[in-house]
Each structure stands twice: as C-alpha cells, then as structure tokens.
C-alpha cells in the first residue's frame, strides 16, 4: 500500500518553495539595483560654445598642434621625408638625423623627460596637459566644432535630437557624420604617413596597393578617432586614461586648479540686474548654469575639485562672460590654489616643484650631450664559430670574422679597417669599404698571425673602423683572436 502525503503538508511545502523563490528574486533585483548604481548611465553632453581668453588660447594651441600633425609628414629634408619611421629598414629619420634600433636608449631618455615634464606641469598647474594639449581633448574639441557647424549651437542640437526624423535632421546628421569620418580618415592617413612614405600613400591607396599593416592601421586609426572623439569623448578621460587616476596624488595646496570661489558666489540665486542682491543675502553666482553648459565633461565646478575636470578653463570663460553682463568683477571661477581660496599665501616655489625642475633640466642636458656626442656609426664583430682557427697555405694562423658596419649618417662614407692587440697581426682582404647613408653592410674579413709568432697565445684584439674623410667618425670593438697556444 502506498503512503499518502497529507494535503496540508503539500500546501506548506509549496508555500515554503514560493517564499524561497520570492526571496531569491528579491536578492537578484537588489543585486541588479546595486550594479545599476555602480554603472551609471551616460548622459549625452551638449557642450555650449565658450568665448574668452582661455578658449582662444586653447584654440590657438590646438590648431597649431593639428597643423603640425597633419603637415610634418609632408616636409622634405635633404630630398627625403623629414620625419619617417621606416620600420621595415629599422631606420627612423627625424629632420636630418637617422636613428637606428641601437639608439633606443635616446628614445627612453626622451620618454623619461616627457614623464618628468608632465609631473612638473601637474604639480604646478594641475591637468593643463589634458585641457590644452592631450590628443584626446584636441580631437574632441575638433569634433565638437564639426558638430556645431553641421547641427548648430547647443540649443539647436538638443531640440534636433528630441525631434522626429525629418529631411532637415537627416541632412544635418549625415553632414556631421561625414565630416567626422573625413577627419578620422585624414587623421589615420597622416598617422600612417609617418611610417610609410606619405607622398606615395595616396596613389597606392587608389591603386589598392597597400600592405596588410598599412591597411590595418588606416582602418584602426579611422575607427579609433571616430569612436573616441565622436562618441566616447569624456568617457575616455574618466574611465580609460590612467593619468586621470593618478594625477591627483601630485596635487598639493599650492597647485593651480580651476575653482569656484564659494565664499564669493554663495548664496547662489537668480536676481534682477542692478538689484541689491547682497541685501537679499545672495552672493555673486547668479545660478545661470553656463559653467556647466560649457564644460566638455559635464560637471559642475561649483561642487568643488573633481577628478573628471580636465582644467580646460571653459567654465572660467563662461562665468566671466556672465559676470561682465551683470557688471560684477570677473574671477568667480578662476585659476587659483586651495591656499589662496582659504586666504592663505600661495607658495609657487616649493621643494617638490624645484626637485622636478632640477631633475628635468639634468636629463635635458644629459640628452643634449648624448645626442651631440653620438657617433653615427655602428660596429659589430661576429667571430666565425665553426672553426676556432686554421692554418693558411703559408703556415700563418688565420681567424675569420664578419664585420657589420652601419652608417647612420645622412651621407656616404669610406671607412678604413685596422686591428690591434697582438704584435704580428694582419688584416687581409678588403680593408677599405664605402657605405652609403643609412646602409648596413656585412663584411667578411680574415686576420692572420704570422708564422714567426706561432707561440703567441690567444688574446683579445681591437678592431677599429674609421672614416677616411674629415668626418672623424670612428668606432672600436673588442673580439678574440684564437691562436695555436691557448691560455
Ligand atoms: S569644470 Fe571647468 S575646467 Fe573643468 S573640465 Fe569643466 S569646463 Fe573644463
Ligand atoms: S557661470 Fe558663474 S554665475 Fe553662472 S552658475 Fe556658473 S558660477 Fe554661477
């Protein structure tokens, strides 16, 4: 006989199960809610045009940098592209200088100098690099300009986005994206032109004659520029850039930052022009919101110093314009220091800043000396490892070497080879060689030790390559001569 489960028990179990499911659902929703808090939805920022000193300064700097970026690869120097990073031939031409992989030490120096310059600037004036010179900001401002000329000023862009699709909207949006894509393509073209001769690049694109890497970088740079400057914008600065995260540790109370003078501005509020607002308990901030509308990262500087701020100073120009309209003093939002805002003295010269400056200058001087003393000649000696030594037909001891000579100069040189280190050594074969500018040759040579010196043991020798013209280029490298007597 089968045991029957009482109906009451079934009902209790079902209710218990339903309660568990409800609790699990609640936990899931709570988790989802928390994750939504962590990943805040992005609000599109409609940047209003700012007018003023800092905006003009930034525009001038940005246009100079853009013109330099787009034109430097077209410049010629001694009949060659002035800046060309010729990766297949491992030669890097920069205004008459040719650098080789051996010179990567110099590149490391330059990168370290750039890092110290960035630290120095950050301690002195916060994130001025971000606001005025970072490519992400420069291209973002360029894209915002393109947006403005195709879709109109801020209010018009906002109403255009809210409106239904019309032929006018379609026309403006298409124009904007075509302009964005053109800028992106031009940016990618200029970039690839620093690595592949730019004057041939256009015709080769038309003939579909590009290599796989050239095609990849053209595509990648076009896409990266279009997405980063057109769509992601401030998200790159806020979430992707490591500098944004660590720059705050370099700030101190004397660092110049863009700040709102709360003591002067509060209580903020609307008022009639010319009204005695102080009698109403109001400060200088008219709460117009212009400082927020011009901000490319969409923050309110009145909330205090925020890590999103790229110190572009657009809010200073925006607020100054409002102050002028109201007849108030400028500088409610201004470049200042925390000490100054608290009524204390600002110390421009301080140990950390001086330390960075001294380190920076020392490295610049050391780099200058290294570049100045650089001999545009590279020498490598490879011993023939198959045979330690052999006897020639005259009974002399013979060692074979491959001598690698890189002429890193801009002109051809004749080089003379010589050997020292053991009495009776003789270099036989080609002892003079001509090497073209930028050429690397492998020269097989033989060094013999006369039979009368047969008892001389193996020793280190020095092989010298010296230009036989007036350039004075000379380099010596050590190798080993193996004789019949081992020591
Ligand atoms: S708060 Fe001012 S300085 Fe900072 S990013 Fe916005 S507009 Fe530029
Ligand atoms: S622009 Fe100046 S006045 Fe207007 S809200 Fe900002 S701080 Fe206040």
Short mmCIF file of C-alpha atoms and ligand atoms in Angstrom, two decimals:
data_model
loop_
_atom_site.label_atom_id
_atom_site.label_comp_id
_atom_site.label_asym_id
_atom_site.label_seq_id
_atom_site.Cartn_x
_atom_site.Cartn_y
_atom_site.Cartn_z
CA UNK A 1 0.00 0.00 0.00
CA UNK A 2 1.32 3.39 -0.98
CA UNK A 3 1.88 6.02 1.74
CA UNK A 4 -0.14 9.17 1.02
CA UNK A 5 1.23 12.61 1.85
CA UNK A 6 -1.30 14.75 3.67
CA UNK A 7 -2.75 17.65 1.61
CA UNK A 8 -1.75 20.12 4.35
CA UNK A 9 1.92 19.12 4.04
CA UNK A 10 1.83 19.65 0.25
CA UNK A 11 0.38 23.14 0.70
CA UNK A 12 3.04 24.06 3.33
CA UNK A 13 5.88 22.83 1.09
CA UNK A 14 4.50 24.78 -1.90
CA UNK A 15 4.21 27.94 0.20
CA UNK A 16 7.75 27.46 1.53
CA UNK A 17 9.06 27.00 -2.01
CA UNK A 18 7.21 30.09 -3.24
CA UNK A 19 8.66 32.14 -0.34
CA UNK A 20 12.18 30.96 -1.24
CA UNK A 21 11.65 31.90 -4.89
CA UNK A 22 10.35 35.35 -3.87
CA UNK A 23 13.41 35.88 -1.61
CA UNK A 24 15.79 34.78 -4.41
CA UNK A 25 14.03 37.13 -6.83
CA UNK A 26 14.33 39.95 -4.28
CA UNK A 27 18.05 39.29 -3.87
CA UNK A 28 18.52 39.25 -7.64
CA UNK A 29 16.67 42.56 -8.04
CA UNK A 30 18.69 44.09 -5.21
CA UNK A 31 21.90 42.93 -6.88
CA UNK A 32 20.74 44.37 -10.20
CA UNK A 33 19.85 47.62 -8.48
CA UNK A 34 23.34 47.82 -6.93
CA UNK A 35 25.01 47.11 -10.25
CA UNK A 36 22.94 49.87 -11.87
CA UNK A 37 24.22 52.25 -9.21
CA UNK A 38 27.79 51.28 -9.98
CA UNK A 39 27.46 51.68 -13.74
CA UNK A 40 25.65 54.95 -14.14
CA UNK A 41 24.01 55.51 -17.50
CA UNK A 42 25.84 58.07 -19.57
CA UNK A 43 24.06 61.33 -20.30
CA UNK A 44 24.91 62.96 -23.61
CA UNK A 45 26.70 66.27 -23.08
CA UNK A 46 25.67 69.13 -25.32
CA UNK A 47 28.66 71.43 -25.00
CA UNK A 48 27.92 75.13 -25.27
CA UNK A 49 30.46 77.33 -27.04
CA UNK A 50 32.59 79.36 -24.64
CA UNK A 51 34.17 82.66 -25.62
CA UNK A 52 37.10 84.18 -23.82
CA UNK A 53 40.83 84.30 -23.19
CA UNK A 54 41.38 80.65 -22.22
CA UNK A 55 39.21 79.32 -25.03
CA UNK A 56 41.17 81.45 -27.53
CA UNK A 57 44.45 80.26 -26.05
CA UNK A 58 43.32 76.63 -26.26
CA UNK A 59 42.05 77.08 -29.83
CA UNK A 60 45.36 78.59 -30.96
CA UNK A 61 47.36 75.80 -29.31
CA UNK A 62 45.06 73.12 -30.70
CA UNK A 63 45.18 74.44 -34.26
CA UNK A 64 48.99 74.75 -34.12
CA UNK A 65 49.21 71.12 -32.98
CA UNK A 66 46.74 69.92 -35.59
CA UNK A 67 48.54 71.76 -38.39
CA UNK A 68 51.86 70.33 -37.17
CA UNK A 69 50.43 66.79 -37.03
CA UNK A 70 48.87 66.95 -40.49
CA UNK A 71 51.80 68.68 -42.25
CA UNK A 72 55.07 67.49 -40.69
CA UNK A 73 54.99 64.21 -42.56
CA UNK A 74 54.86 66.16 -45.87
CA UNK A 75 58.05 68.12 -45.15
CA UNK A 76 61.22 67.20 -47.01
CA UNK A 77 64.79 67.29 -45.69
CA UNK A 78 67.78 66.72 -47.99
CA UNK A 79 65.40 65.28 -50.59
CA UNK A 80 63.86 62.77 -48.15
CA UNK A 81 60.76 62.77 -45.97
CA UNK A 82 61.76 64.85 -42.91
CA UNK A 83 60.06 62.56 -40.37
CA UNK A 84 59.80 58.94 -41.38
CA UNK A 85 59.80 55.93 -39.06
CA UNK A 86 60.92 53.32 -41.56
CA UNK A 87 60.16 50.16 -39.59
CA UNK A 88 61.00 47.56 -42.31
CA UNK A 89 64.53 49.03 -42.63
CA UNK A 90 64.73 49.82 -38.90
CA UNK A 91 65.65 53.45 -39.56
CA UNK A 92 64.00 56.49 -38.02
CA UNK A 93 64.60 59.72 -39.91
CA UNK A 94 63.98 62.94 -37.98
CA UNK A 95 64.98 66.22 -39.63
CA UNK A 96 68.33 65.07 -40.97
CA UNK A 97 69.12 62.65 -38.14
CA UNK A 98 68.81 58.92 -38.76
CA UNK A 99 68.28 56.79 -35.68
CA UNK A 100 68.64 53.03 -35.56
CA UNK A 101 67.39 50.45 -33.05
CA UNK A 102 70.75 50.93 -31.23
CA UNK A 103 69.57 54.45 -30.44
CA UNK A 104 66.53 53.31 -28.47
CA UNK A 105 68.34 54.45 -25.34
CA UNK A 106 67.80 58.01 -26.59
CA UNK A 107 64.09 57.30 -27.05
CA UNK A 108 63.92 56.06 -23.45
CA UNK A 109 65.55 59.31 -22.34
CA UNK A 110 63.04 61.34 -24.29
CA UNK A 111 60.13 59.38 -22.77
CA UNK A 112 61.52 59.86 -19.25
CA UNK A 113 61.93 63.59 -19.92
CA UNK A 114 58.30 63.76 -21.14
CA UNK A 115 57.16 61.98 -17.96
CA UNK A 116 59.06 64.43 -15.74
CA UNK A 117 57.73 67.37 -17.74
CA UNK A 118 54.22 66.04 -17.15
CA UNK A 119 54.89 65.65 -13.40
CA UNK A 120 56.33 69.16 -13.25
CA UNK A 121 53.34 70.66 -15.08
CA UNK A 122 50.87 68.74 -12.91
CA UNK A 123 52.42 69.91 -9.63
CA UNK A 124 52.48 73.48 -10.96
CA UNK A 125 49.17 73.81 -12.81
CA UNK A 126 47.17 70.59 -12.44
CA UNK A 127 45.84 68.92 -15.57
CA UNK A 128 46.76 71.62 -18.10
CA UNK A 129 48.11 68.87 -20.35
CA UNK A 130 44.61 67.33 -20.51
CA UNK A 131 42.81 70.60 -21.18
CA UNK A 132 45.18 72.10 -23.71
CA UNK A 133 47.37 69.52 -25.39
CA UNK A 134 46.21 65.91 -24.95
CA UNK A 135 45.26 64.44 -28.37
CA UNK A 136 42.02 63.08 -26.88
CA UNK A 137 40.97 66.63 -25.90
CA UNK A 138 42.30 68.23 -29.09
CA UNK A 139 40.34 65.84 -31.33
CA UNK A 140 37.26 66.01 -29.08
CA UNK A 141 37.18 69.80 -29.37
CA UNK A 142 37.67 69.42 -33.15
CA UNK A 143 34.70 67.04 -33.31
CA UNK A 144 32.59 69.39 -31.16
CA UNK A 145 33.44 72.18 -33.61
CA UNK A 146 32.36 69.90 -36.51
CA UNK A 147 29.14 69.14 -34.61
CA UNK A 148 28.48 72.84 -34.12
CA UNK A 149 28.95 73.80 -37.75
CA UNK A 150 26.71 70.98 -39.01
CA UNK A 151 23.99 70.81 -36.34
CA UNK A 152 24.10 74.33 -34.91
CA UNK A 153 24.58 75.72 -31.41
CA UNK A 154 23.77 73.80 -28.20
CA UNK A 155 20.04 74.56 -28.01
CA UNK A 156 19.54 73.69 -31.65
CA UNK A 157 21.41 70.40 -31.24
CA UNK A 158 19.29 69.49 -28.21
CA UNK A 159 16.00 70.19 -29.99
CA UNK A 160 17.27 68.39 -33.10
CA UNK A 161 17.92 65.25 -31.05
CA UNK A 162 14.50 65.47 -29.39
CA UNK A 163 12.66 65.98 -32.70
CA UNK A 164 11.23 63.36 -35.04
CA UNK A 165 13.32 62.39 -38.05
CA UNK A 166 12.82 64.94 -40.82
CA UNK A 167 14.75 65.60 -44.02
CA UNK A 168 16.44 68.55 -42.24
CA UNK A 169 17.52 66.34 -39.33
CA UNK A 170 18.73 63.60 -41.69
CA UNK A 171 20.71 66.14 -43.71
CA UNK A 172 22.38 67.64 -40.65
CA UNK A 173 23.18 64.27 -39.03
CA UNK A 174 24.57 62.91 -42.30
CA UNK A 175 26.74 66.01 -42.75
CA UNK A 176 28.05 65.67 -39.19
CA UNK A 177 28.99 62.01 -39.54
CA UNK A 178 30.55 62.54 -42.95
CA UNK A 179 32.66 65.37 -41.55
CA UNK A 180 33.63 63.24 -38.52
CA UNK A 181 34.60 60.35 -40.82
CA UNK A 182 36.61 62.66 -43.09
CA UNK A 183 38.56 63.98 -40.09
CA UNK A 184 39.08 60.41 -38.83
CA UNK A 185 40.32 59.24 -42.22
CA UNK A 186 42.65 62.25 -42.57
CA UNK A 187 43.99 61.55 -39.06
CA UNK A 188 44.66 57.90 -39.93
CA UNK A 189 46.22 58.84 -43.28
CA UNK A 190 48.59 61.33 -41.57
CA UNK A 191 49.48 58.73 -38.93
CA UNK A 192 50.35 56.01 -41.46
CA UNK A 193 52.27 58.67 -43.42
CA UNK A 194 54.80 58.86 -40.58
CA UNK A 195 55.62 55.18 -41.14
CA UNK A 196 55.21 54.79 -44.90
CA UNK A 197 56.27 57.49 -47.44
CA UNK A 198 53.26 59.80 -47.42
CA UNK A 199 53.68 61.09 -50.95
CA UNK A 200 53.19 57.58 -52.33
CA UNK A 201 50.42 56.68 -49.91
CA UNK A 202 47.55 58.40 -51.76
CA UNK A 203 48.34 56.89 -55.17
CA UNK A 204 48.92 53.48 -53.55
CA UNK A 205 45.51 53.64 -51.83
CA UNK A 206 43.88 54.44 -55.18
CA UNK A 207 45.72 51.52 -56.81
CA UNK A 208 44.75 49.23 -53.87
CA UNK A 209 48.45 48.54 -53.39
CA UNK A 210 48.70 48.79 -49.60
CA UNK A 211 50.37 46.20 -47.41
CA UNK A 212 48.32 44.45 -44.66
CA UNK A 213 49.80 46.59 -41.85
CA UNK A 214 49.15 49.84 -43.67
CA UNK A 215 45.55 48.78 -44.31
CA UNK A 216 45.09 47.70 -40.68
CA UNK A 217 46.43 50.97 -39.23
CA UNK A 218 44.37 53.06 -41.66
CA UNK A 219 41.25 51.19 -40.60
CA UNK A 220 42.12 51.09 -36.89
CA UNK A 221 43.05 54.78 -36.62
CA UNK A 222 39.98 55.88 -38.56
CA UNK A 223 37.72 53.81 -36.29
CA UNK A 224 39.56 54.83 -33.08
CA UNK A 225 39.40 58.55 -33.92
CA UNK A 226 35.73 58.42 -34.92
CA UNK A 227 34.70 56.47 -31.83
CA UNK A 228 36.94 58.20 -29.25
CA UNK A 229 36.40 61.80 -30.34
CA UNK A 230 32.88 61.44 -31.71
CA UNK A 231 31.16 59.06 -29.32
CA UNK A 232 33.19 58.31 -26.21
CA UNK A 233 34.75 61.71 -25.56
CA UNK A 234 34.89 62.39 -21.80
CA UNK A 235 34.40 58.66 -21.10
CA UNK A 236 37.97 58.08 -22.31
CA UNK A 237 39.28 60.66 -19.81
CA UNK A 238 37.13 59.46 -16.93
CA UNK A 239 37.33 55.67 -17.31
CA UNK A 240 40.22 54.79 -19.61
CA UNK A 241 43.05 57.26 -19.03
CA UNK A 242 45.45 56.18 -16.24
CA UNK A 243 46.78 59.74 -15.84
CA UNK A 244 43.33 60.91 -14.72
CA UNK A 245 43.54 58.44 -11.86
CA UNK A 246 47.00 59.18 -10.50
CA UNK A 247 47.34 62.91 -11.23
CA UNK A 248 45.53 63.89 -8.03
CA UNK A 249 48.35 62.49 -5.87
CA UNK A 250 50.66 65.10 -7.43
CA UNK A 251 48.41 67.99 -6.44
CA UNK A 252 49.16 70.00 -3.32
CA UNK A 253 47.56 73.04 -1.74
CA UNK A 254 49.65 75.34 -3.97
CA UNK A 255 48.76 73.69 -7.29
CA UNK A 256 46.89 75.93 -9.71
CA UNK A 257 43.42 74.49 -10.29
CA UNK A 258 40.18 75.79 -11.77
CA UNK A 259 37.98 76.61 -8.79
CA UNK A 260 34.73 78.25 -7.89
CA UNK A 261 35.05 80.90 -5.17
CA UNK A 262 32.22 79.69 -2.94
CA UNK A 263 32.83 82.42 -0.34
CA UNK A 264 32.07 85.00 -3.02
CA UNK A 265 29.47 83.09 -5.02
CA UNK A 266 27.15 81.74 -2.30
CA UNK A 267 24.27 82.00 -1.72
CA UNK A 268 23.70 81.46 -5.38
CA UNK A 269 20.42 82.53 -6.92
CA UNK A 270 18.62 84.45 -9.63
CA UNK A 271 18.18 88.19 -9.30
CA UNK A 272 17.32 91.20 -11.40
CA UNK A 273 20.22 93.07 -13.00
CA UNK A 274 21.16 96.04 -10.84
CA UNK A 275 19.24 94.71 -7.79
CA UNK A 276 20.86 94.95 -4.34
CA UNK A 277 21.36 91.20 -4.21
CA UNK A 278 23.63 91.38 -1.18
CA UNK A 279 20.74 92.83 0.82
CA UNK A 280 18.75 89.73 -0.23
CA UNK A 281 21.53 87.52 1.16
CA UNK A 282 22.79 86.44 -2.26
CA UNK A 283 26.36 86.01 -3.46
CA UNK A 284 27.78 86.70 -6.94
CA UNK A 285 26.68 83.39 -8.52
CA UNK A 286 23.50 84.07 -10.49
CA UNK A 287 22.93 80.31 -10.90
CA UNK A 288 22.75 80.65 -14.69
CA UNK A 289 24.35 77.21 -15.23
CA UNK A 290 26.63 78.46 -18.03
CA UNK A 291 29.72 76.98 -16.31
CA UNK A 292 28.06 73.55 -16.53
CA UNK A 293 26.83 74.02 -20.10
CA UNK A 294 30.30 74.85 -21.48
CA UNK A 295 32.00 72.01 -19.61
CA UNK A 296 33.12 69.24 -22.01
CA UNK A 297 32.99 66.63 -19.23
CA UNK A 298 29.59 67.76 -17.93
CA UNK A 299 30.49 68.56 -14.32
CA UNK A 300 29.53 71.46 -12.09
CA UNK A 301 32.69 73.20 -10.90
CA UNK A 302 30.68 74.67 -8.02
CA UNK A 303 30.68 71.19 -6.45
CA UNK A 304 34.42 71.55 -5.80
CA UNK A 305 37.51 69.99 -7.35
CA UNK A 306 36.60 66.78 -9.18
CA UNK A 307 38.85 64.20 -10.82
CA UNK A 308 36.83 64.47 -14.05
CA UNK A 309 37.91 68.11 -14.52
CA UNK A 310 40.46 68.41 -17.34
CA UNK A 311 41.31 72.05 -16.47
CA UNK A 312 40.25 73.34 -19.86
CA UNK A 313 39.05 76.61 -18.23
CA UNK A 314 35.93 76.83 -20.43
CA UNK A 315 33.94 77.41 -17.24
CA UNK A 316 36.17 80.41 -16.41
CA UNK A 317 35.38 82.00 -19.77
CA UNK A 318 31.68 81.13 -19.47
CA UNK A 319 31.40 82.60 -15.98
CA UNK A 320 33.48 85.70 -16.82
CA UNK A 321 31.07 86.41 -19.66
CA UNK A 322 28.17 86.28 -17.21
CA UNK A 323 30.00 88.46 -14.70
CA UNK A 324 30.60 91.04 -17.44
CA UNK A 325 26.89 91.01 -18.33
CA UNK A 326 25.94 91.51 -14.70
CA UNK A 327 28.58 94.19 -14.12
CA UNK A 328 30.35 92.10 -11.44
CA UNK A 329 34.07 91.50 -11.08
CA UNK A 330 35.47 88.63 -13.13
CA UNK A 331 37.08 85.62 -11.47
CA UNK A 332 34.21 83.96 -9.61
CA UNK A 333 35.53 80.82 -11.32
CA UNK A 334 39.27 81.14 -11.84
CA UNK A 335 42.68 79.52 -11.77
CA UNK A 336 43.66 79.59 -8.13
CA UNK A 337 45.09 77.43 -5.36
CA UNK A 338 43.48 75.87 -2.32
CA UNK A 339 45.66 78.05 -0.09
CA UNK A 340 44.54 81.21 -1.85
CA UNK A 341 40.88 80.25 -1.59
CA UNK A 342 41.35 79.85 2.16
CA UNK A 343 43.01 83.27 2.38
CA UNK A 344 46.49 81.81 2.89
CA UNK A 345 49.69 82.53 0.99
CA UNK A 346 50.43 80.52 -2.15
CA UNK A 347 53.98 79.20 -2.47
CA UNK A 348 54.90 78.95 -6.13
CA UNK A 349 58.47 77.78 -5.47
CA UNK A 350 58.28 74.68 -3.31
CA UNK A 351 60.65 71.74 -2.81
CA UNK A 352 58.71 69.24 -4.93
CA UNK A 353 58.40 71.62 -7.88
CA UNK A 354 62.07 72.61 -7.66
CA UNK A 355 63.02 68.92 -7.41
CA UNK A 356 61.13 68.04 -10.61
CA UNK A 357 62.61 71.08 -12.37
CA UNK A 358 66.19 70.20 -11.41
CA UNK A 359 65.69 66.54 -12.45
CA UNK A 360 64.12 67.69 -15.73
CA UNK A 361 66.95 70.08 -16.54
CA UNK A 362 69.61 67.48 -15.65
CA UNK A 363 68.01 64.97 -18.02
CA UNK A 364 67.60 67.51 -20.84
CA UNK A 365 71.28 68.48 -20.54
CA UNK A 366 72.34 64.81 -20.42
CA UNK A 367 70.24 64.07 -23.51
CA UNK A 368 71.74 67.07 -25.33
CA UNK A 369 75.25 65.79 -24.55
CA UNK A 370 74.33 62.24 -25.61
CA UNK A 371 72.89 63.45 -28.94
CA UNK A 372 75.85 65.76 -29.50
CA UNK A 373 78.41 63.02 -28.78
CA UNK A 374 76.55 60.42 -30.76
CA UNK A 375 78.74 58.87 -33.48
CA UNK A 376 76.56 57.99 -36.48
CA UNK A 377 78.41 54.73 -36.91
CA UNK A 378 77.69 51.30 -35.50
CA UNK A 379 80.08 48.37 -35.48
CA UNK A 380 79.55 44.71 -34.61
CA UNK A 381 82.13 41.93 -34.81
CA UNK A 382 81.00 38.32 -35.23
CA UNK A 383 83.64 35.58 -34.99
CA UNK A 384 83.37 32.54 -37.22
CA UNK A 385 82.34 29.97 -34.66
CA UNK A 386 82.60 26.97 -36.97
CA UNK A 387 86.35 26.92 -36.83
CA UNK A 388 88.39 28.38 -33.97
CA UNK A 389 91.39 28.95 -36.25
CA UNK A 390 93.03 27.46 -39.34
CA UNK A 391 96.46 27.49 -40.95
CA UNK A 392 96.74 29.18 -44.31
CA UNK A 393 98.97 27.97 -47.16
CA UNK A 394 101.91 29.99 -45.78
CA UNK A 395 101.65 28.48 -42.33
CA UNK A 396 100.07 31.59 -40.76
CA UNK A 397 97.27 31.27 -38.19
CA UNK A 398 94.03 32.64 -39.57
CA UNK A 399 90.75 33.68 -37.86
CA UNK A 400 87.61 34.73 -39.78
CA UNK A 401 85.12 37.43 -38.78
CA UNK A 402 82.03 39.15 -40.13
CA UNK A 403 82.25 42.89 -39.54
CA UNK A 404 78.89 44.61 -39.51
CA UNK A 405 79.11 48.36 -40.25
CA UNK A 406 76.04 50.64 -40.06
CA UNK A 407 76.46 54.12 -41.49
CA UNK A 408 73.86 56.10 -39.51
CA UNK A 409 74.82 59.39 -41.16
CA UNK A 410 72.99 61.23 -43.92
CA UNK A 411 75.86 60.84 -46.41
CA UNK A 412 78.09 58.13 -47.78
CA UNK A 413 81.43 57.45 -46.03
CA UNK A 414 84.60 55.50 -46.79
CA UNK A 415 85.83 53.54 -43.81
CA UNK A 416 89.28 52.07 -43.17
CA UNK A 417 89.61 48.95 -41.03
CA UNK A 418 92.54 48.23 -38.72
CA UNK A 419 93.37 45.72 -35.99
CA UNK A 420 95.44 45.94 -32.80
CA UNK A 421 96.08 43.90 -29.70
CA UNK A 422 98.71 41.37 -30.78
CA UNK A 423 102.07 42.02 -32.39
CA UNK A 424 102.25 40.48 -35.86
CA UNK A 425 98.52 40.62 -36.60
CA UNK A 426 97.50 41.49 -40.13
CA UNK A 427 94.08 42.22 -41.60
CA UNK A 428 93.86 40.69 -45.04
CA UNK A 429 91.26 41.18 -47.76
CA UNK A 430 89.19 44.32 -48.04
CA UNK A 431 90.47 46.92 -45.59
CA UNK A 432 88.62 49.93 -47.08
CA UNK A 433 84.92 50.00 -47.68
CA UNK A 434 82.37 52.52 -48.85
CA UNK A 435 78.96 52.54 -47.07
CA UNK A 436 76.02 54.61 -48.30
CA UNK A 437 73.92 56.79 -45.96
CA UNK A 438 71.72 54.61 -43.79
CA UNK A 439 73.23 51.41 -45.19
CA UNK A 440 74.26 48.38 -43.13
CA UNK A 441 76.89 46.05 -44.61
CA UNK A 442 78.31 42.70 -43.52
CA UNK A 443 81.96 42.47 -44.46
CA UNK A 444 83.78 39.10 -44.19
CA UNK A 445 87.44 39.62 -43.17
CA UNK A 446 90.38 37.46 -42.20
CA UNK A 447 93.00 38.27 -39.61
CA UNK A 448 96.27 36.38 -39.71
CA UNK A 449 99.09 35.94 -37.22
CA UNK A 450 102.41 35.48 -38.93
CA UNK A 451 104.01 32.04 -38.59
CA UNK A 452 107.01 33.56 -36.80
CA UNK A 453 104.60 34.42 -33.95
CA UNK A 454 103.31 30.89 -33.70
CA UNK A 455 103.98 30.71 -29.98
CA UNK A 456 101.90 33.77 -29.12
CA UNK A 457 98.85 32.69 -27.09
CA UNK A 458 95.20 33.63 -27.88
CA UNK A 459 94.33 37.17 -26.87
CA UNK A 460 91.72 39.93 -27.02
CA UNK A 461 92.06 42.17 -30.06
CA UNK A 462 90.56 45.54 -31.02
CA UNK A 463 89.13 46.16 -34.46
CA UNK A 464 88.69 49.80 -35.46
CA UNK A 465 86.59 51.29 -38.22
CA UNK A 466 87.48 54.89 -39.03
CA UNK A 467 86.10 57.15 -41.71
CA UNK A 468 88.82 58.16 -44.12
CA UNK A 469 87.20 61.56 -44.86
CA UNK A 470 87.11 64.55 -42.50
CA UNK A 471 84.05 63.47 -40.52
CA UNK A 472 86.16 61.91 -37.74
CA UNK A 473 83.70 59.03 -37.20
CA UNK A 474 85.48 56.19 -35.51
CA UNK A 475 84.48 53.14 -33.54
CA UNK A 476 86.44 50.33 -31.93
CA UNK A 477 85.08 46.98 -30.75
CA UNK A 478 86.79 44.12 -29.00
CA UNK A 479 86.89 40.50 -30.13
CA UNK A 480 89.08 37.42 -29.57
CA UNK A 481 91.89 36.02 -31.70
CA UNK A 482 92.42 32.30 -31.21
CA UNK A 483 95.93 31.06 -31.83
CA UNK A 484 97.51 27.62 -31.56
CA UNK A 485 98.51 28.32 -27.96
CA UNK A 486 95.60 28.52 -25.55
CA UNK A 487 95.96 30.31 -22.26
S1 LIG B 1 34.97 72.09 -14.74
FE1 LIG B 1 35.72 73.81 -15.99
S2 LIG B 1 37.89 73.41 -16.23
FE2 LIG B 1 36.96 71.52 -15.50
S3 LIG B 1 36.53 70.38 -17.37
FE3 LIG B 1 34.68 71.52 -16.86
S4 LIG B 1 34.85 73.41 -18.01
FE4 LIG B 1 36.87 72.49 -18.01
S1 LIG B 2 28.62 80.58 -14.75
FE1 LIG B 2 29.24 81.66 -12.89
S2 LIG B 2 27.39 82.69 -12.31
FE2 LIG B 2 26.73 81.16 -13.75
S3 LIG B 2 26.24 79.40 -12.48
FE3 LIG B 2 28.37 79.19 -13.05
S4 LIG B 2 29.49 80.08 -11.35
FE4 LIG B 2 27.38 80.80 -11.17
#
